[in-house]
Short mmCIF file of N, CA and C in Angstrom, two decimals:
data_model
loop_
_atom_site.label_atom_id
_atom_site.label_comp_id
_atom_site.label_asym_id
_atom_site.label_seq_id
_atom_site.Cartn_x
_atom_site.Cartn_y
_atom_site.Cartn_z
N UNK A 1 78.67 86.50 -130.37
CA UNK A 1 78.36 85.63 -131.49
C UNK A 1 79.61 85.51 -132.37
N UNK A 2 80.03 84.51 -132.57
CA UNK A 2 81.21 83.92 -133.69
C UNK A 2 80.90 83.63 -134.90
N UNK A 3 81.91 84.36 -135.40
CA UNK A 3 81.26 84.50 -137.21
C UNK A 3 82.76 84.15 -137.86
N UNK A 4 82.37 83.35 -139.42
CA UNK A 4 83.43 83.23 -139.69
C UNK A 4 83.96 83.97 -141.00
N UNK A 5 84.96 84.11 -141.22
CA UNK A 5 85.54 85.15 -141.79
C UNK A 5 86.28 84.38 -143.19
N UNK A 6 86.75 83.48 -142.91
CA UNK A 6 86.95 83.34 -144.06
C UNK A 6 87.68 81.37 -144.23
N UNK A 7 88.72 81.20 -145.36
CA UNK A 7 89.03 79.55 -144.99
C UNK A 7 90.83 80.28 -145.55
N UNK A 8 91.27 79.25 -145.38
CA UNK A 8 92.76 79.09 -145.89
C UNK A 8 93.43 77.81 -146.28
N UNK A 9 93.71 77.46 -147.61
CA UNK A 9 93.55 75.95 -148.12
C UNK A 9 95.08 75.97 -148.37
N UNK A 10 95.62 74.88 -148.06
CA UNK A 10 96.96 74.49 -147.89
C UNK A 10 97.18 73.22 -148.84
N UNK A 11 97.61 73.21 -149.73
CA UNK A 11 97.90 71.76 -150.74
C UNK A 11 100.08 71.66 -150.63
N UNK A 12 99.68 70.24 -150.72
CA UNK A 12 101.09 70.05 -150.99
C UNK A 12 101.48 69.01 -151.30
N UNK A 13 102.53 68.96 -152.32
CA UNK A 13 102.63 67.60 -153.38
C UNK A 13 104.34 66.70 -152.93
N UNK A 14 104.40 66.08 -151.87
CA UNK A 14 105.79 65.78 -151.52
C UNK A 14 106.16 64.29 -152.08
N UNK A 15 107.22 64.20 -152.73
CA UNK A 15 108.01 62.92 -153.15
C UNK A 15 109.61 63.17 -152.62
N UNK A 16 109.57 62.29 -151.57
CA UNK A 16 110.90 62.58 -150.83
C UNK A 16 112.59 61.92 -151.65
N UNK A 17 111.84 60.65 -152.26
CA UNK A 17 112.77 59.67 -152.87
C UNK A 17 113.17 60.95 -154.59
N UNK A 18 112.41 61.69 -155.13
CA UNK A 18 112.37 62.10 -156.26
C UNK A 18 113.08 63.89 -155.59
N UNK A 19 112.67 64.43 -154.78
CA UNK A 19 113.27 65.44 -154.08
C UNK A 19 112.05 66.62 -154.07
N UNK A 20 111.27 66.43 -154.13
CA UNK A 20 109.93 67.18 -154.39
C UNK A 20 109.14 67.69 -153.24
N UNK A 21 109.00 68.78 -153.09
CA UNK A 21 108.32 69.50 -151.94
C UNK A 21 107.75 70.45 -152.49
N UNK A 22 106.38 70.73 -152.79
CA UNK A 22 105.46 71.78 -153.21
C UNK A 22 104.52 72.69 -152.34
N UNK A 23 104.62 73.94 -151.87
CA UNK A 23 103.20 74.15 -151.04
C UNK A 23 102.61 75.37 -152.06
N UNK A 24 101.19 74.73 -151.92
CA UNK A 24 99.95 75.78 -152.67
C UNK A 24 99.43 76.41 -151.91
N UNK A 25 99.37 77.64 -151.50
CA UNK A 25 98.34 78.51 -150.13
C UNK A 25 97.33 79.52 -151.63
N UNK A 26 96.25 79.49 -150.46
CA UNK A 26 94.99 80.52 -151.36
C UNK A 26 94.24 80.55 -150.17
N UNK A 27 94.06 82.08 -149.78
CA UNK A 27 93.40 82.43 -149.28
C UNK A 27 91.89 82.65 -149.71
N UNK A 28 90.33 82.58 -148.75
CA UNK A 28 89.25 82.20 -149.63
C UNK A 28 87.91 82.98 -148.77
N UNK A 29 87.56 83.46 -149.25
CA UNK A 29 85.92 84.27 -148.28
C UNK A 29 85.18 82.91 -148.25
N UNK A 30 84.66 83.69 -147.04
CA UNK A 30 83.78 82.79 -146.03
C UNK A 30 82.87 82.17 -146.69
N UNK A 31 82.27 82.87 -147.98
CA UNK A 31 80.95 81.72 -148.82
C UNK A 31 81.62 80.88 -149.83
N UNK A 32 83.17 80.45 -149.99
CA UNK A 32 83.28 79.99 -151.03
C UNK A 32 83.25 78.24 -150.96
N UNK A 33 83.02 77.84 -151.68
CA UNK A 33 82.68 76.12 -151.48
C UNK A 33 83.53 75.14 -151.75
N UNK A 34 84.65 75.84 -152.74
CA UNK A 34 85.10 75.27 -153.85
C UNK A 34 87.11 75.73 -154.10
N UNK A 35 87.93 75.93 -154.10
CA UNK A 35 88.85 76.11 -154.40
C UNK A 35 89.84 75.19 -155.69
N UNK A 36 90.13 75.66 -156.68
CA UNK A 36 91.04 75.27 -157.61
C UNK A 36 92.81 74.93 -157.52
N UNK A 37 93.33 74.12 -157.77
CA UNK A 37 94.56 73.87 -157.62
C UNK A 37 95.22 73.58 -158.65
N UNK A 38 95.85 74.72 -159.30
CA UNK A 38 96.39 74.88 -160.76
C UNK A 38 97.48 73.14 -160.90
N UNK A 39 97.39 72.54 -162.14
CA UNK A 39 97.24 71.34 -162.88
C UNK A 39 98.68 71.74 -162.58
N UNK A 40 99.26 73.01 -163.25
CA UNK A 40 101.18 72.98 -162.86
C UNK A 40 101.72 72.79 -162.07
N UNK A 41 101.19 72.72 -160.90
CA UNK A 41 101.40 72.56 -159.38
C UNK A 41 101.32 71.45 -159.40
N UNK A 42 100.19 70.48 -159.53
CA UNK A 42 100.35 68.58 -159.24
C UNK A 42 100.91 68.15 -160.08
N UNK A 43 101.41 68.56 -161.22
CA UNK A 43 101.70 67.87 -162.46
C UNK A 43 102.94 66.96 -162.04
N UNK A 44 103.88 67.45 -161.41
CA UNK A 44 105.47 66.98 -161.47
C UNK A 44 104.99 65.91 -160.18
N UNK A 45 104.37 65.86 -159.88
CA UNK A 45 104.55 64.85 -158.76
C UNK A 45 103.37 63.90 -158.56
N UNK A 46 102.45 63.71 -159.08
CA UNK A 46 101.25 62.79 -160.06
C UNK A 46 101.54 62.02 -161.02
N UNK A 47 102.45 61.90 -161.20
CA UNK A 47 103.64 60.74 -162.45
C UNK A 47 103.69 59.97 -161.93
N UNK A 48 104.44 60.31 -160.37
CA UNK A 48 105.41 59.89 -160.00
C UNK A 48 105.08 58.55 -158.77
N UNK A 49 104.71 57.21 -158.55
CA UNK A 49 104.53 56.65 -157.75
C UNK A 49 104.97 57.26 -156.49
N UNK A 50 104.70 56.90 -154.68
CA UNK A 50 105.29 57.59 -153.85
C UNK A 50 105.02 59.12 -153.51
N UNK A 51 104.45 59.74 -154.36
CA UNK A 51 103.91 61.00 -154.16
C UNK A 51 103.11 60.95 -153.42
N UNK A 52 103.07 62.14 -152.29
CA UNK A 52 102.10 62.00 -150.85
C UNK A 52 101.05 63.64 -151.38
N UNK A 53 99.97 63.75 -151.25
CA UNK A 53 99.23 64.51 -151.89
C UNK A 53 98.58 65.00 -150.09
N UNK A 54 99.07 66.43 -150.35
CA UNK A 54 98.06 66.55 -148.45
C UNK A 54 97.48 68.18 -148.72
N UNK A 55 96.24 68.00 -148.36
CA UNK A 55 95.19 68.90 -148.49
C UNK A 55 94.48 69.31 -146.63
N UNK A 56 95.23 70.80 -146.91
CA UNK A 56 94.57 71.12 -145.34
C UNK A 56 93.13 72.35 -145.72
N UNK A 57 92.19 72.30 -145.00
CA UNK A 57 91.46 73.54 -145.34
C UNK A 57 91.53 73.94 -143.77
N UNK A 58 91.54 75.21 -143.32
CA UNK A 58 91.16 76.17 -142.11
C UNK A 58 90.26 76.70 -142.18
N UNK A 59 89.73 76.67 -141.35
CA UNK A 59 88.43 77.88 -141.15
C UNK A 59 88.58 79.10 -140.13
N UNK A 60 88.53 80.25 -140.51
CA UNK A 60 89.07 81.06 -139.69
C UNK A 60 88.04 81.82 -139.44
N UNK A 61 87.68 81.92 -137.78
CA UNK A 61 86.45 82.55 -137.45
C UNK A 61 87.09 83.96 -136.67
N UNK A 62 86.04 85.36 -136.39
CA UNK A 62 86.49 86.57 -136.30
C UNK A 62 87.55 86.55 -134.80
N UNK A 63 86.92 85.39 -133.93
CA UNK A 63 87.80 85.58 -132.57
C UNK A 63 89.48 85.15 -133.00
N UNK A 64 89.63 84.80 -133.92
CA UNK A 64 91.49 84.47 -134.50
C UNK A 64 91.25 83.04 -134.06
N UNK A 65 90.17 82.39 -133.71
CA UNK A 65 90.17 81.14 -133.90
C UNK A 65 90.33 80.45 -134.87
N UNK A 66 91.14 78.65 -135.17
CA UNK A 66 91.12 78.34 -136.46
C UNK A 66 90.75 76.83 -135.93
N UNK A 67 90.37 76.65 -136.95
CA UNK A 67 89.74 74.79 -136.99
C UNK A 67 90.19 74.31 -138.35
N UNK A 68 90.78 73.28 -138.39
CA UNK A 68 91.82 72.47 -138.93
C UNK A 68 90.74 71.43 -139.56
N UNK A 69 91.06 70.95 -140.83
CA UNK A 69 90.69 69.76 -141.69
C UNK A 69 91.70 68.78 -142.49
N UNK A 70 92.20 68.46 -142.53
CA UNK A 70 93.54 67.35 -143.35
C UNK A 70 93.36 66.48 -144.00
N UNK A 71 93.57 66.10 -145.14
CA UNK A 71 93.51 64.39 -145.33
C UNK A 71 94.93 64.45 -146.49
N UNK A 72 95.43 63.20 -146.54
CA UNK A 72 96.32 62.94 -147.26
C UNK A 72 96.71 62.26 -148.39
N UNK A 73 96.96 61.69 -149.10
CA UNK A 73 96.77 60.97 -150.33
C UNK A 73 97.80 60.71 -150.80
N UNK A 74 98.42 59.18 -151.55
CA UNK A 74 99.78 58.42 -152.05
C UNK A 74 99.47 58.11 -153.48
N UNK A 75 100.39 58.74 -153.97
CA UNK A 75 100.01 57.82 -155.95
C UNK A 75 100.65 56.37 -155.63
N UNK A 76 99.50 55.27 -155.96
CA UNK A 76 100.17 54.20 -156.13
C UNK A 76 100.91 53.57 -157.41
N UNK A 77 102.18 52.79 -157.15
CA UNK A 77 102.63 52.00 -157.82
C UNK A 77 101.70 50.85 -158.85
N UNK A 78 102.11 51.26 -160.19
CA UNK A 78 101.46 50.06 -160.95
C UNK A 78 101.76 49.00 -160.59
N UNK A 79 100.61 47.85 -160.92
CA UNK A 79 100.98 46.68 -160.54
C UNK A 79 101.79 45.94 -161.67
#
């Protein structure tokens, strides 16, 4: 029986044109629902049009198996 153990959330705030590369790791027990991503961390690069916003969560089950989630996100340019 496979049980899971816990998640591992990966954030990262990249603006290549501005020089910006951020990674957020937090490790998280298996019942948690929810994870926080301190405001100082997005701040510098949430201004900034071109900012690529990418959010991974893992799920890590007891066999050292992991299962992958991603999505990504762009601050747009005012019109």
């Amino acid at each position: 029986d496979v049980g899971l153990v816990g998640f591992q959330v990966i954030a990262e705030v990249v603006n290549e044109s501005a020089g910006i590369t951020r990674s957020y790791v937090v490790d998280l027990p298996r019942d948690a629902t929810s994870a926080r991503v301190p405001t100082e961390f997005l701040a510098p690069g949430l201004a900034m049009p071109g900012t690529e916003l990418k959010l991974e969560v893992i799920a890590i089950e007891d066999t050292g198996n992991k299962t992958f989630s991603a999505r990504e996100f762009e601050v747009e340019k005012p019109d």
